[in-house]
Amino acid sequence: MRALPGLLALALVACSEPDDAFDRPTAVAFDPRTREVVVSDGYNHARIARFTREGAFTSELGRRGSGDGELRTPHGLAIDAAGRVYVADRENARVQVFGPDGALLAIWPSALVGRPWSVTVGPDARVYVVDGGDQDPASPRGAVVALTREGLPVARWTAPAGRLEGGHAIAVGRDGSVYVAEADGKRVTKLRRSP
């Protein structure tokens, strides 16, 4: 692997010990308070792992299951300025919110959230979730939902064709535009707010 100048191969450092090794990680975020690297180690480990910037393992939260604080395919994560960790707990069809200390703060199951594949915090401090639309293969649906930090829905969007096709990742620009990478649609869709 060729490294870019000024970048470290954190995955190689972080995975040097068998107990700390990733097993199909799905997302990465940075904690603005601690400056730690936070990884959603989703498919097989079902955990959220924290590492120093140098790649040393520091802690983890979650374990496989469907109970409070347990995870099944944590597919995306985001961290807000206060250090709250939002986890797109895909197979459990919910978003779970953990405090900076790893304590469970909230669980947001909702028909609007569906099965979240990705989550981000926008510049307006709202939490944006993309529903991958994989609940029912015969009639898939997918959408973006904007939520308050308390988990209350404030807006919902779909693609111009009426649905997002396998919404896999989400980002929000400074102007409030929402970008969704659609795995099945093989495109990136930009959604703008109405004035």
C-alpha positions as semicolon CSV with decimal commas, in nm:
position;residue;x (nm);y (nm);z (nm)
1;M;0,000;0,000;0,000
2;R;0,134;0,342;-0,092
3;A;0,076;0,606;0,174
4;L;0,009;0,967;0,087
5;P;0,254;1,219;0,230
6;G;0,156;1,321;0,582
7;L;-0,091;1,033;0,632
8;L;-0,047;0,736;0,862
9;A;-0,169;0,387;0,785
10;L;-0,384;0,377;1,100
11;A;-0,560;0,055;1,005
12;L;-0,229;-0,127;0,993
13;V;-0,120;0,016;1,328
14;A;-0,458;-0,034;1,493
15;C;-0,488;-0,391;1,372
16;S;-0,142;-0,508;1,475
17;E;-0,276;-0,687;1,784
18;P;-0,521;-0,977;1,732
19;D;-0,760;-0,856;2,007
20;D;-0,784;-0,513;1,844
21;A;-0,811;-0,630;1,483
22;F;-1,098;-0,499;1,273
23;D;-1,339;-0,739;1,109
24;R;-1,512;-0,557;0,822
25;P;-1,526;-0,199;0,955
26;T;-1,801;0,016;0,809
27;A;-1,735;0,379;0,910
28;V;-1,487;0,612;1,074
29;A;-1,530;0,943;1,257
30;F;-1,320;1,175;1,468
31;D;-1,408;1,286;1,818
32;P;-1,354;1,664;1,819
33;R;-1,309;1,669;2,198
34;T;-1,059;1,386;2,248
35;R;-0,920;1,382;1,892
36;E;-0,961;1,004;1,892
37;V;-1,036;0,798;1,584
38;V;-1,367;0,617;1,627
39;V;-1,446;0,314;1,410
40;S;-1,771;0,131;1,351
41;D;-1,649;-0,229;1,333
42;G;-1,980;-0,343;1,202
43;Y;-2,039;-0,670;1,032
44;N;-1,876;-0,927;1,256
45;H;-1,763;-0,753;1,575
46;A;-2,071;-0,531;1,619
47;R;-1,880;-0,271;1,820
48;I;-1,764;0,088;1,817
49;A;-1,388;0,104;1,882
50;R;-1,178;0,405;1,981
51;F;-0,813;0,463;1,897
52;T;-0,561;0,734;1,962
53;R;-0,445;0,933;1,660
54;E;-0,137;0,711;1,665
55;G;-0,356;0,399;1,633
56;A;-0,346;0,262;1,989
57;F;-0,672;0,097;2,098
58;T;-0,833;0,279;2,394
59;S;-1,187;0,146;2,441
60;E;-1,497;0,003;2,280
61;L;-1,870;0,008;2,328
62;G;-2,149;-0,221;2,220
63;R;-2,168;-0,593;2,161
64;R;-2,370;-0,816;1,930
65;G;-2,739;-0,826;2,012
66;S;-3,071;-0,646;1,997
67;G;-3,099;-0,517;2,354
68;D;-3,038;-0,163;2,470
69;G;-2,682;-0,063;2,385
70;E;-2,629;-0,376;2,176
71;L;-2,563;-0,358;1,803
72;R;-2,635;-0,561;1,492
73;T;-2,441;-0,429;1,195
74;P;-2,350;-0,082;1,318
75;H;-2,312;0,057;0,968
76;G;-2,248;0,426;1,022
77;L;-2,154;0,667;1,295
78;A;-2,120;1,036;1,365
79;I;-1,995;1,240;1,658
80;D;-2,122;1,585;1,748
81;A;-1,932;1,871;1,910
82;A;-2,039;1,756;2,258
83;G;-1,892;1,410;2,198
84;R;-2,222;1,225;2,158
85;V;-2,185;0,922;1,930
86;Y;-2,472;0,846;1,691
87;V;-2,472;0,489;1,558
88;A;-2,674;0,371;1,257
89;D;-2,766;0,030;1,402
90;R;-2,881;-0,110;1,070
91;E;-3,007;-0,461;1,147
92;N;-3,184;-0,342;1,463
93;A;-3,359;-0,068;1,259
94;R;-3,268;0,219;1,490
95;V;-3,019;0,488;1,576
96;Q;-2,852;0,457;1,915
97;V;-2,697;0,757;2,087
98;F;-2,409;0,718;2,332
99;G;-2,255;0,981;2,556
100;P;-1,887;1,078;2,553
101;D;-1,829;0,824;2,832
102;G;-1,995;0,543;2,632
103;A;-2,320;0,546;2,833
104;L;-2,636;0,484;2,631
105;L;-2,837;0,808;2,609
106;A;-3,118;0,726;2,366
107;I;-3,257;0,478;2,117
108;W;-3,446;0,609;1,815
109;P;-3,649;0,333;1,650
110;S;-3,886;0,474;1,394
111;A;-4,066;0,379;1,078
112;L;-3,926;0,705;0,937
113;V;-3,568;0,600;1,017
114;G;-3,623;0,254;0,868
115;R;-3,297;0,060;0,861
116;P;-3,032;0,332;0,882
117;W;-2,717;0,274;0,681
118;S;-2,546;0,602;0,759
119;V;-2,575;0,898;0,993
120;T;-2,414;1,241;1,011
121;V;-2,449;1,562;1,207
122;G;-2,514;1,868;0,992
123;P;-2,393;2,224;1,037
124;D;-2,737;2,303;1,183
125;A;-2,673;2,047;1,464
126;R;-2,948;1,823;1,326
127;V;-2,885;1,453;1,285
128;Y;-2,929;1,321;0,930
129;V;-2,999;0,954;0,869
130;V;-3,016;0,768;0,539
131;D;-3,249;0,469;0,529
132;G;-3,095;0,210;0,297
133;G;-3,440;0,095;0,184
134;D;-3,370;-0,276;0,232
135;Q;-3,660;-0,372;0,460
136;D;-3,870;-0,535;0,189
137;P;-3,694;-0,643;-0,132
138;A;-4,029;-0,650;-0,316
139;S;-4,094;-0,286;-0,235
140;P;-3,776;-0,113;-0,125
141;R;-3,790;0,234;0,012
142;G;-3,519;0,472;0,101
143;A;-3,510;0,825;0,228
144;V;-3,319;1,082;0,427
145;V;-3,460;1,189;0,762
146;A;-3,348;1,498;0,954
147;L;-3,390;1,469;1,330
148;T;-3,337;1,699;1,625
149;R;-3,070;1,596;1,877
150;E;-3,362;1,456;2,079
151;G;-3,458;1,225;1,790
152;L;-3,769;1,411;1,674
153;P;-3,813;1,406;1,294
154;V;-3,823;1,749;1,130
155;A;-3,796;1,662;0,759
156;R;-3,788;1,366;0,519
157;W;-3,668;1,356;0,157
158;T;-3,653;1,099;-0,120
159;A;-3,481;1,112;-0,457
160;P;-3,653;1,273;-0,755
161;A;-3,754;0,925;-0,876
162;G;-3,942;0,873;-0,549
163;R;-3,686;0,670;-0,362
164;L;-3,318;0,640;-0,291
165;E;-3,171;0,316;-0,419
166;G;-2,952;0,164;-0,152
167;G;-2,857;0,486;0,025
168;H;-2,520;0,388;0,165
169;A;-2,350;0,704;0,292
170;I;-2,457;1,060;0,373
171;A;-2,295;1,402;0,410
172;V;-2,435;1,750;0,464
173;G;-2,276;2,060;0,314
174;R;-2,244;2,397;0,485
175;D;-2,536;2,526;0,282
176;G;-2,761;2,244;0,412
177;S;-2,752;2,040;0,091
178;V;-2,762;1,667;0,162
179;Y;-2,553;1,424;-0,045
180;V;-2,635;1,053;-0,054
181;A;-2,419;0,783;-0,211
182;E;-2,659;0,526;-0,355
183;A;-2,499;0,183;-0,386
184;D;-2,781;0,028;-0,591
185;G;-2,858;0,346;-0,784
186;K;-2,489;0,381;-0,874
187;R;-2,502;0,756;-0,821
188;V;-2,470;1,036;-0,571
189;T;-2,789;1,233;-0,519
190;K;-2,792;1,592;-0,397
191;L;-3,102;1,697;-0,207
192;R;-3,164;2,068;-0,146
193;R;-3,400;2,223;0,103
194;S;-3,692;2,419;-0,027
195;P;-3,660;2,793;0,046
